[in-house]
Coordinates of C-alpha atoms and ligand atoms in Angstrom, one line a residue:
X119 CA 44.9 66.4 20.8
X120 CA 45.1 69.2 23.1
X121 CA 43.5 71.6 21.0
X122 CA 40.8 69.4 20.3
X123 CA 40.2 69.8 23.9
X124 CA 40.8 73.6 24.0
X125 CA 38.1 74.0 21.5
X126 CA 35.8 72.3 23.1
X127 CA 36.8 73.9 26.1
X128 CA 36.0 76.8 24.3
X129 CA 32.6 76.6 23.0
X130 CA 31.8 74.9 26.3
X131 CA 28.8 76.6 27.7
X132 CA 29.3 79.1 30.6
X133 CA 27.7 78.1 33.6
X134 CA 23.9 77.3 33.2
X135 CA 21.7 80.1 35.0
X136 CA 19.7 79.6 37.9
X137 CA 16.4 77.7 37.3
X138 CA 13.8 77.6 40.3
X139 CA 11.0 75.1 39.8
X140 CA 7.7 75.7 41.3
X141 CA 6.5 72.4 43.5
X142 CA 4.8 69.9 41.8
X143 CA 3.8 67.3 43.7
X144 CA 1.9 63.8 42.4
X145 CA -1.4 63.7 44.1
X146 CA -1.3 60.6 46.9
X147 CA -4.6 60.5 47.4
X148 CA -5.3 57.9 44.7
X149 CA -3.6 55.3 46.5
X150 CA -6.0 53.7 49.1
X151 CA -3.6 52.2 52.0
X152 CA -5.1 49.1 54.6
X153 CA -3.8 49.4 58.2
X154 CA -3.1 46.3 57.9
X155 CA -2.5 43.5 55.4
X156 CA -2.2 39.8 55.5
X157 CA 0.0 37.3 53.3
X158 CA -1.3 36.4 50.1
X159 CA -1.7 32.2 49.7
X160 CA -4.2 30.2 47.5
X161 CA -5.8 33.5 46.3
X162 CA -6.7 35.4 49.5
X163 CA -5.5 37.5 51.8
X164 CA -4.5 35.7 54.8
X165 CA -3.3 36.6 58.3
X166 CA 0.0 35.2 59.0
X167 CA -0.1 32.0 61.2
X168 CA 3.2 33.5 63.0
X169 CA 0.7 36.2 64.0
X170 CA 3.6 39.2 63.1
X171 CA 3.4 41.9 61.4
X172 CA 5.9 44.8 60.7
X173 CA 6.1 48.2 59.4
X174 CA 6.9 49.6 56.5
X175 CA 7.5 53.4 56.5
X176 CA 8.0 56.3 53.6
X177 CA 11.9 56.8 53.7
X178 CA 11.0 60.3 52.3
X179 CA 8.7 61.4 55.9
X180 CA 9.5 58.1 57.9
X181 CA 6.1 58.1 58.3
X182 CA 4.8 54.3 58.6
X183 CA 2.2 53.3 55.8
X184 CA 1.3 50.4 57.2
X185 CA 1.4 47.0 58.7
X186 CA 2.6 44.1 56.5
X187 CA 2.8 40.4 57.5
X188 CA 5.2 38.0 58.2
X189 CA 5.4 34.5 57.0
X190 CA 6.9 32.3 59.2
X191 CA 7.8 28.6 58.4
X192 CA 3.7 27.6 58.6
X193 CA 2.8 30.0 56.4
X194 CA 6.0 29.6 53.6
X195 CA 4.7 25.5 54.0
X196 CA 1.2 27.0 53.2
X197 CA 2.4 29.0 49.9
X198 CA 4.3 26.3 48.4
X199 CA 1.6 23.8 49.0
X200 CA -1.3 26.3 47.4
X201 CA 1.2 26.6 44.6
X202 CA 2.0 23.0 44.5
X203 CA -1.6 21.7 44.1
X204 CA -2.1 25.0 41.5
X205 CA 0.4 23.5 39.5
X206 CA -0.6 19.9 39.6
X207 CA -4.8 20.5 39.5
X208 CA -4.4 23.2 36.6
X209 CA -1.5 25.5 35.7
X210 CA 0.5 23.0 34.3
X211 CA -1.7 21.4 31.9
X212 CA -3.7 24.7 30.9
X213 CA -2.7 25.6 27.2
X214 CA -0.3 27.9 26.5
X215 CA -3.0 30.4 24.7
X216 CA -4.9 30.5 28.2
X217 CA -1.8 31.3 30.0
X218 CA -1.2 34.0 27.7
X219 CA -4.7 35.0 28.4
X220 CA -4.3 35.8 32.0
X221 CA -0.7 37.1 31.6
X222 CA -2.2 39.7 28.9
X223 CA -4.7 41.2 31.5
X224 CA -2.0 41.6 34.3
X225 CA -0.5 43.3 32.2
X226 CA -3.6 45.7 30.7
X227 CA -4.5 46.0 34.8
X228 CA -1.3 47.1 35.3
X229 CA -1.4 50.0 32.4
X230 CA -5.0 50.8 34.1
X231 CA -3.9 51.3 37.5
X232 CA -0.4 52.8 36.7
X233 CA -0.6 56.3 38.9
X234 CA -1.8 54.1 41.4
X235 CA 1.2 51.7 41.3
X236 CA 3.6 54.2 40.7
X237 CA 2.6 56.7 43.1
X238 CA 2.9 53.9 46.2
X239 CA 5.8 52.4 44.6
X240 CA 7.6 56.0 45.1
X241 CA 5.5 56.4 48.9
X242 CA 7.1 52.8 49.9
X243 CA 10.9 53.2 48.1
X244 CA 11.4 56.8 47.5
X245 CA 12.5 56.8 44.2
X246 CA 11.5 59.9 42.3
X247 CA 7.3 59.3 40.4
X248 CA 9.0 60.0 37.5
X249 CA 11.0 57.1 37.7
X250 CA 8.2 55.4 39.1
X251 CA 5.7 56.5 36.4
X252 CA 8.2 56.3 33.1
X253 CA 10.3 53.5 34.0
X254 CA 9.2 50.7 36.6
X255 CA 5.7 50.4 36.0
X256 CA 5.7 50.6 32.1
X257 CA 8.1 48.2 32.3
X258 CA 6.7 46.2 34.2
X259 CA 3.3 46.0 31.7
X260 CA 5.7 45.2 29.1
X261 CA 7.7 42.5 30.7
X262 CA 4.0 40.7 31.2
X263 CA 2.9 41.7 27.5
X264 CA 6.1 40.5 26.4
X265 CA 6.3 36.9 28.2
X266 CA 2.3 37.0 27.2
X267 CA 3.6 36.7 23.8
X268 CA 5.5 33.7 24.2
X269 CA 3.1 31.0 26.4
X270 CA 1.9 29.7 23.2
X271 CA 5.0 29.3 21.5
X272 CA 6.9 27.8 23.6
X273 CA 7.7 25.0 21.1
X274 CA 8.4 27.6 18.3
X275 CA 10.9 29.0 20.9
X276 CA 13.1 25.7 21.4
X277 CA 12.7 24.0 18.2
X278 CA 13.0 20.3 18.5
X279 CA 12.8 20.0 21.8
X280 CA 9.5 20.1 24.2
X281 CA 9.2 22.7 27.1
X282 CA 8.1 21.5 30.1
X283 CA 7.2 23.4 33.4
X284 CA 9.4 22.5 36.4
X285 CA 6.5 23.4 38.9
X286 CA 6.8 25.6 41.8
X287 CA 9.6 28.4 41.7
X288 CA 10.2 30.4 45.1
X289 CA 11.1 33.8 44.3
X290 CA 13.3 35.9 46.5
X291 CA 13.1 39.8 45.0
X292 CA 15.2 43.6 46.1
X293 CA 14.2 46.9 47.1
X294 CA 15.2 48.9 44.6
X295 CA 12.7 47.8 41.8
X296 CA 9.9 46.1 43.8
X297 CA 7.3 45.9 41.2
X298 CA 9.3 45.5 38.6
X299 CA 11.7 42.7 39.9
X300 CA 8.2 41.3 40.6
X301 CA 7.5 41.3 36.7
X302 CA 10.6 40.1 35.9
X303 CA 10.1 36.8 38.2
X304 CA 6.8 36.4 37.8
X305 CA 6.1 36.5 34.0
X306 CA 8.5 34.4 32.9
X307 CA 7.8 31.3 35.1
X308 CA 4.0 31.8 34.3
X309 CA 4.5 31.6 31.0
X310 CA 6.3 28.8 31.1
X311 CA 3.7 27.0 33.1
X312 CA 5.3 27.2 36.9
X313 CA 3.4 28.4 39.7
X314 CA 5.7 30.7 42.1
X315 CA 5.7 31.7 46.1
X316 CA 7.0 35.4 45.8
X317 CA 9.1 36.6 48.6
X318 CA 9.3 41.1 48.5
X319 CA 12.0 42.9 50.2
X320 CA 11.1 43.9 54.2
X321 CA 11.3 47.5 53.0
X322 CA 9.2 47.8 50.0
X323 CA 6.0 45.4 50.0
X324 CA 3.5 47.1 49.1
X325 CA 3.2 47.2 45.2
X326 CA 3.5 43.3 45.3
X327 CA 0.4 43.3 47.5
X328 CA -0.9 45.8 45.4
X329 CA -0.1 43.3 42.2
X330 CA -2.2 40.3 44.6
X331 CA -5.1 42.5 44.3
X332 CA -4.7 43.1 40.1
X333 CA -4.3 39.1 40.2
X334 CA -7.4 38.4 42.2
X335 CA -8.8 40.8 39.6
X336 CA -8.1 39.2 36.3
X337 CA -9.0 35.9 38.2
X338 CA -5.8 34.4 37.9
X339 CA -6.2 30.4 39.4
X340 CA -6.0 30.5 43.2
X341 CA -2.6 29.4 44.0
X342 CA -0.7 30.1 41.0
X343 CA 0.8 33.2 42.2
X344 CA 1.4 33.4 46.4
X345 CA 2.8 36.7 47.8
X346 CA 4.1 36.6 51.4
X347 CA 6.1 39.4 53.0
X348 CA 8.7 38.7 55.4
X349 CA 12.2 39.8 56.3
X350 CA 15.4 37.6 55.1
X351 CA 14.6 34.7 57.4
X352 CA 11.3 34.1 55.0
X353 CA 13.3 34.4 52.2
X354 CA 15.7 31.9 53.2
X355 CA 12.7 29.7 54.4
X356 CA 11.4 29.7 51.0
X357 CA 15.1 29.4 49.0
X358 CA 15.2 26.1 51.7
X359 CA 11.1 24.7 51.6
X360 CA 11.6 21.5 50.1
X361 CA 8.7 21.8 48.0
X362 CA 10.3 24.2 45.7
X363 CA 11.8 23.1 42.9
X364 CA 13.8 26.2 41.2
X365 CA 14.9 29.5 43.3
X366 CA 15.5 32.8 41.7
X367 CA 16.9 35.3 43.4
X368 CA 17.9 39.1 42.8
X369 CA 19.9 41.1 45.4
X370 CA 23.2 40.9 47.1
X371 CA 26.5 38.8 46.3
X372 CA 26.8 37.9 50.0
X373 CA 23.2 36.1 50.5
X374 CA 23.1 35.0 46.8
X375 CA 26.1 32.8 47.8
X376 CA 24.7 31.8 50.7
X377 CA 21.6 30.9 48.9
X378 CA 23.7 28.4 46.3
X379 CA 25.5 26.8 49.6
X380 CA 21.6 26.3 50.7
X381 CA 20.6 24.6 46.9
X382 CA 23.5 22.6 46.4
X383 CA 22.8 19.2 46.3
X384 CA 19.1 19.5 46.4
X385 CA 18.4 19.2 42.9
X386 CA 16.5 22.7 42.6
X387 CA 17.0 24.5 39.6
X388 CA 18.7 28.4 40.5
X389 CA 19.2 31.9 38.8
X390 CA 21.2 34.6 40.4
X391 CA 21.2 38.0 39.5
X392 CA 23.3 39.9 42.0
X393 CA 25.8 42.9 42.4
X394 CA 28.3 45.2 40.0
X395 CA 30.5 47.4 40.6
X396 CA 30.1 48.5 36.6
X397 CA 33.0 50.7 34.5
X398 CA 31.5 53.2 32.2
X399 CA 33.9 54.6 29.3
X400 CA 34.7 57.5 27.8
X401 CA 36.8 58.1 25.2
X402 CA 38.5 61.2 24.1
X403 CA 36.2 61.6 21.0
X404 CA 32.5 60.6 23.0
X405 CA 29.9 63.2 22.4
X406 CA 30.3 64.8 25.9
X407 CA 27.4 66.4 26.6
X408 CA 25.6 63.5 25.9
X409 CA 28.0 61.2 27.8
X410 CA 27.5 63.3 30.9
X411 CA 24.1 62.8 30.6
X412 CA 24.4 59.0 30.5
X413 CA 26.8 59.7 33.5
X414 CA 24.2 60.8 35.4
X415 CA 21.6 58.4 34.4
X416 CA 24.3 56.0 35.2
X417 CA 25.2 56.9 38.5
X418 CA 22.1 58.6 39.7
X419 CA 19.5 57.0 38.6
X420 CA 17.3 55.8 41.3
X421 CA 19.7 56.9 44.0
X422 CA 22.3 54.9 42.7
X423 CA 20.0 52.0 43.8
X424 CA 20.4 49.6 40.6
X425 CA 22.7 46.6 40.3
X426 CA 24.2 47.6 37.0
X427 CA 25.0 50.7 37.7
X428 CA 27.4 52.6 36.2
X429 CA 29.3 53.3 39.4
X430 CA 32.5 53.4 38.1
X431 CA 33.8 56.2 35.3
X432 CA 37.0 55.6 33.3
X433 CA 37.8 59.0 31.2
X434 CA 40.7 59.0 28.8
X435 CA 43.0 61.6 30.0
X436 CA 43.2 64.7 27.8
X437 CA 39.4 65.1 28.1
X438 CA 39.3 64.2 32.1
X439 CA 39.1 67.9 33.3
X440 CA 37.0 69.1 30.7
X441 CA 34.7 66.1 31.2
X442 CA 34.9 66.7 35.2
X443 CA 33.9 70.7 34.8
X444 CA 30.7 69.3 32.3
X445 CA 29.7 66.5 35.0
X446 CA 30.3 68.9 38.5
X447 CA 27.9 71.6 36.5
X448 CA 25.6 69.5 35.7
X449 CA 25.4 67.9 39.5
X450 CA 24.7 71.3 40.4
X451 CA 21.0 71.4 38.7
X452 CA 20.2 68.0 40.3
X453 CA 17.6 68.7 42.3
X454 CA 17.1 65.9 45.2
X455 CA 13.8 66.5 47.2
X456 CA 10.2 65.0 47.5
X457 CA 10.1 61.9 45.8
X458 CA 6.4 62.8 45.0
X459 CA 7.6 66.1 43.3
X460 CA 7.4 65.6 39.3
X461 CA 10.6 67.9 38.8
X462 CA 12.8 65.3 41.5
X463 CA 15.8 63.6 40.0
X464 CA 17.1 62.4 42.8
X465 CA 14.6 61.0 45.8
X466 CA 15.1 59.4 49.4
X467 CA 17.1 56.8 50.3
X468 CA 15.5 53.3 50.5
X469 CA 16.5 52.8 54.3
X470 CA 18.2 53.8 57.2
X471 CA 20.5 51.0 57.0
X472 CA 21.4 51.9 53.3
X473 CA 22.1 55.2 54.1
X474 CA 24.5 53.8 57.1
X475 CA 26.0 51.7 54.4
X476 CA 26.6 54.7 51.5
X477 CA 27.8 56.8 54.4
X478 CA 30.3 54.3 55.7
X479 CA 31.7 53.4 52.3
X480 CA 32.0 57.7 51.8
X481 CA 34.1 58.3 54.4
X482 CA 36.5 55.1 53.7
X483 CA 37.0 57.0 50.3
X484 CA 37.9 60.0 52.1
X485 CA 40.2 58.0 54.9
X486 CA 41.3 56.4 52.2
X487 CA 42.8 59.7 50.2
X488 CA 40.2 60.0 47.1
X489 CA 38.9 63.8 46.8
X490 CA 35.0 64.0 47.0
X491 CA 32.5 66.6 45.3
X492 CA 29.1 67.1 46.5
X493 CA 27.0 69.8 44.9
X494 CA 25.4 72.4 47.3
X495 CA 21.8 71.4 47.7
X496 CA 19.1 71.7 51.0
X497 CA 18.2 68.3 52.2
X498 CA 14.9 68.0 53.9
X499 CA 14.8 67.5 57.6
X500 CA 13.2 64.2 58.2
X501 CA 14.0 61.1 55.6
X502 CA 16.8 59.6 54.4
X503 CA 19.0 61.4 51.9
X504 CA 22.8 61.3 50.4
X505 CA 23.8 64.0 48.0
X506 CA 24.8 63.3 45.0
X507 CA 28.5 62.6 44.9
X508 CA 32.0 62.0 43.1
X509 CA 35.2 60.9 43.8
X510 CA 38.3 61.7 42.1
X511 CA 41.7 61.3 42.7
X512 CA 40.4 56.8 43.4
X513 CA 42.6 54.4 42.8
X514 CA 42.0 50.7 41.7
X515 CA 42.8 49.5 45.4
X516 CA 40.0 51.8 47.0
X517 CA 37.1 50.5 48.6
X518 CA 34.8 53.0 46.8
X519 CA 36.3 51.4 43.3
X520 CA 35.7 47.8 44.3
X521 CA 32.7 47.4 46.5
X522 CA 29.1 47.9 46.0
X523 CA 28.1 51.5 47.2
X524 CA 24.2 51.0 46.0
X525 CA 23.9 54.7 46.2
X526 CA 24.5 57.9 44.0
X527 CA 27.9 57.8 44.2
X528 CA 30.6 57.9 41.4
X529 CA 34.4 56.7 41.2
X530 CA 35.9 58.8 38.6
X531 CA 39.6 56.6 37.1
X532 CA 41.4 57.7 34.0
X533 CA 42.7 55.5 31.5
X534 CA 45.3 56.1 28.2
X535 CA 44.8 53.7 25.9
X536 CA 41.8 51.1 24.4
X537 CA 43.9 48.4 26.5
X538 CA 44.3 49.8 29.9
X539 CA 40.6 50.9 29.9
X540 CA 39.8 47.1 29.5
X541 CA 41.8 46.0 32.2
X542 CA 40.7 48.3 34.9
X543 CA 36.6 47.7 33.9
X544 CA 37.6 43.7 34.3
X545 CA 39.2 44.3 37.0
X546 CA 36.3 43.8 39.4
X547 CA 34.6 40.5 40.9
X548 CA 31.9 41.8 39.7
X549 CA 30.6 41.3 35.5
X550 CA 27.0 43.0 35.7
X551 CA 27.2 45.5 32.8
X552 CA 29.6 48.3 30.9
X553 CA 29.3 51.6 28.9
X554 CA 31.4 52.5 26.1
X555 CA 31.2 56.2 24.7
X556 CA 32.9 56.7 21.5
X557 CA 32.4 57.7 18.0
X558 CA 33.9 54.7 16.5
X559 CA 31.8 51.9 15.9
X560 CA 35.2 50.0 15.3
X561 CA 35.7 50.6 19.0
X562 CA 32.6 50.1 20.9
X563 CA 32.8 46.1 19.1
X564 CA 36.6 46.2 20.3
X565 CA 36.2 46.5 23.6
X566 CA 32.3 44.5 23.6
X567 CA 34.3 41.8 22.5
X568 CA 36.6 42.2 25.5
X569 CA 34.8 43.5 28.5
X570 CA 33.5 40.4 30.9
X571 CA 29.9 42.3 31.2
X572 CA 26.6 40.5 31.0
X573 CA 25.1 43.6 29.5
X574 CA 27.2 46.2 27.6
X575 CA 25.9 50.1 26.4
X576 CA 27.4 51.8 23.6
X577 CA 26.6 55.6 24.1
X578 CA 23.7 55.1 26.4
X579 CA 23.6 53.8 29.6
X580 CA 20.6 51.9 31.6
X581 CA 18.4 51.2 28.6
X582 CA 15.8 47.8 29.7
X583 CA 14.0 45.9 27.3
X584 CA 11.8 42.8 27.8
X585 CA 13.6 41.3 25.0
X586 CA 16.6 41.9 26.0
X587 CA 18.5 39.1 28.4
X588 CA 19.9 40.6 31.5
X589 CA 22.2 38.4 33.6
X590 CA 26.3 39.0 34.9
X591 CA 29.3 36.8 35.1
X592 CA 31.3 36.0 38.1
X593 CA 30.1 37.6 41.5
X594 CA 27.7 39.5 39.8
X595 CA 25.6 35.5 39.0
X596 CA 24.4 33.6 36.8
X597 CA 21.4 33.0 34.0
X598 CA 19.7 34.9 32.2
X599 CA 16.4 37.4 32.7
X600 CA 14.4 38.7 30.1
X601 CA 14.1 37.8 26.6
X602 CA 14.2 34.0 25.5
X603 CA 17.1 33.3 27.2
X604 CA 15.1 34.6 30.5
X605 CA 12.3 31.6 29.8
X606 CA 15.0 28.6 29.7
X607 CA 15.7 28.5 33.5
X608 CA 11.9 28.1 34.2
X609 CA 11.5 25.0 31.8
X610 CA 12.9 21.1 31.3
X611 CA 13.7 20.9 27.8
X612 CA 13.1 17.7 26.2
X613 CA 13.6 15.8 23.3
X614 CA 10.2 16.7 21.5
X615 CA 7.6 14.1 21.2
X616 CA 5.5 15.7 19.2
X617 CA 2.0 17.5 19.5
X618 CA 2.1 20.9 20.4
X619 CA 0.9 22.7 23.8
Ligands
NDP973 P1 19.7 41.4 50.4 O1 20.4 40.6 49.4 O2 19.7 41.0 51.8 O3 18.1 41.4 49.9 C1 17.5 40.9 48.8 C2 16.3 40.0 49.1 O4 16.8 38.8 49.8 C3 15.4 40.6 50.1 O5 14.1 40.2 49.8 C4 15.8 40.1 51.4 O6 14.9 40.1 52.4 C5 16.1 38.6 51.0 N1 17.1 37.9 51.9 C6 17.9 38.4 52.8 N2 18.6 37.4 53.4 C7 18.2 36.2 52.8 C8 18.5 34.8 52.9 N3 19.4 34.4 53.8 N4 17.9 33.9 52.2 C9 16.9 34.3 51.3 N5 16.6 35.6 51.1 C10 17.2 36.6 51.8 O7 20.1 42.9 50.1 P2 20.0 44.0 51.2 O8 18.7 44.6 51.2 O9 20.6 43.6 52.6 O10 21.0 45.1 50.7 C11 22.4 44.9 51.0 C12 23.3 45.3 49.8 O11 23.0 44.4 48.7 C13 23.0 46.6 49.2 O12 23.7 47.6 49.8 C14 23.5 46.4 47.7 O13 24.9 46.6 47.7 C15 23.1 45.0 47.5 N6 21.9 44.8 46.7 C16 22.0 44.5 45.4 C17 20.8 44.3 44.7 C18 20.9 44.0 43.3 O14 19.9 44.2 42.5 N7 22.0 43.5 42.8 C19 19.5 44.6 45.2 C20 19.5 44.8 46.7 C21 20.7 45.0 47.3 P3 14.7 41.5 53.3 O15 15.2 42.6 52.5 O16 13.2 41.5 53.4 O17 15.4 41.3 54.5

């Protein structure tokens, strides 16, 4: 075993030289801000009848971009009513096929205007554009092409059974995917024939707004689809509006379970799809240069900003210090910077309070004995920024291998055998996702079979797929998003009657 390791210590490459990227920043100008925008109900821009607004700023410049409303009780009782008589006067009893229709050109807008969405999406979140541009907003096409697919089939999809609408879902989505949580709520529930009241995050509102406009565009029924911005307290008014009759909701364990105490016993229908705290790993015969690069998309990816991130590396021993020497190296040619800048792989921060939060959660792993790496890199003056980091030396009962950082920072465990890997990556409340990196397909079913992970990698690492269901068990929720599994919570299945929609 330990010459394995010395020979791959030994071909290892020597340090990588110096590359120094010109700047090359993603034009901004294509993006045409308001001052000001209003709440989006029955198909218009509205003001907000609690006559507030807020900012939301670049976390890149703290610049503000603009003014955004906020929907106060009046104006939630406004968007579930425009959505409620949406459903009842059309939505509901349009066919399948025409659903599809309108779902197809969201989703052909969307491809049109994609520089446009992903440029603001990276202004209002910080995430790097080429994130933005490769990941979120073709995703986000496909998710609509892909639930496009299945309006008119709906009785092909559950055999034996009819689907039926439920009517109007209240939709509560994060930060660190606005336009693409967006797709992942909104597609599926249109398909299925539900009209929704869509609740962004406080901190990143403005590709939703931008997505009202691309519905006003493809003419989408007034009322079908109703945006309003707020902070948590609009979010909580539309999880609690009477009128809504299934809640879906993606972001933290702690207000996801205080969402359920608000639904139980009301009858409405709920998904949850909240934190992890996910184990990624490696055994002593992965491919290791291409398990630190699914390290690093793991961990670093969007700042670390991703539920089912891979926040939590267990390397089998005798290739730990090799693998650490790969990963530290390879940290160094990070480069973290502009989030407008096409060469940036790591951007800003989403907020001020996240930052606070990564911080916090850093220096307990440092009070709390772990040793911490941070690569040498200049961090620009104004924004919020975090280096990217690792820990080593963490055990099980640290706070930085149990909690939700939500930020680019990895807890590095070892492991000896198959067996003690699988115990460590259950232990967690948490049961979002996994990566296994080994060259035995024997192995990667092994332990698939054993870890408690809604959505397990073998040798890759944050691959998404409209077809794919995405959902946790225990702390980290429940149902299902994407695929068919992601339509079910959206529809009453029946006993079929016959006829088809
Ligand atoms: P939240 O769970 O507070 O935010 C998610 C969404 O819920 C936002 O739209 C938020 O509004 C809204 N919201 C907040 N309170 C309520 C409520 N009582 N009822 C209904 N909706 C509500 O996450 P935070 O932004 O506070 O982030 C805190 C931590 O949560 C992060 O550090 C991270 O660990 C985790 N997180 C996990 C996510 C995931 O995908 N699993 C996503 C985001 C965060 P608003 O933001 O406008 O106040």
């Amino acid at each position: 075993m330990t010459d394995k390791v010395e020979r791959r210590a030994q071909q290892a490459p020597t340090r990588a030289a110096a590359w120094d990227y010109a700047s090359a920043p993603e034009s901004a100008e294509l993006v045409k801000l308001s001052d000001e925008y209003g709440l989006f109900i029955d198909g218009q821009f509205v003001e907000p009848k609690s006559g507030k607004h807020f900012a939301t700023i670049n976390p890149a410049t703290e610049e503000k971009l603009a003014e955004v409303g906020e929907a106060g009780p009046e104006d939630v009782d406004l968007a579930v009513a425009a959505a409620r008589g949406a459903w009842e006067s059309s939505w509901r009893d349009l066919p399948g096929r025409e659903r599809a229709k309108y779902l197809f050109r969201i989703a052909r807008a969307l491809q049109e205007r994609s520089r446009e969405f992903a440029v603001l999406e990276t202004m209002d979140g910080g995430k790097p554009i080429k994130e933005s541009r490769d990941v979120d907003v073709p995703l986000a096409a496909a998710h609509f092409f892909y639930y496009a697919g299945w309006a008119d089939k709906l009785d092909y999809a559950f055999p034996n059974r009819e689907a039926r609408p439920l009517g109007v879902a209240g939709q509560v989505i994060p930060w660190n995917f606005p336009l693409l949580m967006a797709a992942w709520k909104l597609a599926p529930a249109l398909a299925a024939g539900n009209t929704v009241v869509l609740k962004p995050a406080e901190t990143t509102p403005l590709t939703a707004l931008l997505l009202a406009e691309v519905i006003q565009e493809v003419d989408l029924p007034p009322g079908v689809v109703n945006i309003i911005t707020g902070a948590g307290e609009t979010g909580a008014l539309v999880v609690e509006h009477p009128g809504v009759d299934k809640v879906a909701f993606t972001g933290s364990t702690e207000v996801g379970k205080s969402i359920r105490r608000a639904v139980a016993g009301t009858g409405k229908r709920l998904t949850l799809e909240l934190g992890g705290k996910a184990a990624n790993v490696v055994f002593d015969d992965a491919p290791l240069d291409q398990a630190v690069e699914g390290i690093v998309n793991g961990i670093y990816f969007n700042q670390g900003h991703v539920c089912c991130a891979g926040s939590r590396l267990l390397v089998q021993e005798p290739i730990f210090e090799h693998l650490l020497d790969k990963l530290k190296d390879r940290l160094q040619t990070l480069r973290v910077g502009d989030p407008l800048d096409k060469n940036t792989d790591l951007g800003a921060i989403n907020s001020k309070q996240q930052l606070r939060k990564i911080e916090e959660l850093v220096e307990s792993g440092v009070e709390e004995g772990a040793q911490i790496y941070q690569p040498e890199c200049r961090l620009p003056e104004r924004g919020f920024w975090f280096r990217p980091t690792l820990f080593t030396g963490v055990s099980q009962s640290h706070r930085i291998a149990r909690e939700e950082i939500f930020g680019p920072v990895l807890s590095i465990l070892t492991f000896r055998t198959p067996e003690e890997a699988v115990e460590k990556a259950n232990n967690t409340p948490y049961g979002l996702s996994a990566g296994v990196w080994t060259e035995k397909g024997s192995r990667i079913l092994w332990m698939a079979q054993r870890l408690r992970a809604g959505v397990i990698w073998a040798n890759t690492f944050n691959r998404f797929d409209p077809s794919s269901p995405f959902g946790g068990y225990k702390e980290s929720g429940f149902g299902r998003e994407g695929g068919l599994h992601g339509l079910e919570p959206y529809l009453e299945l029946v006993p079929a009657s016959g006829g088809r929609r």
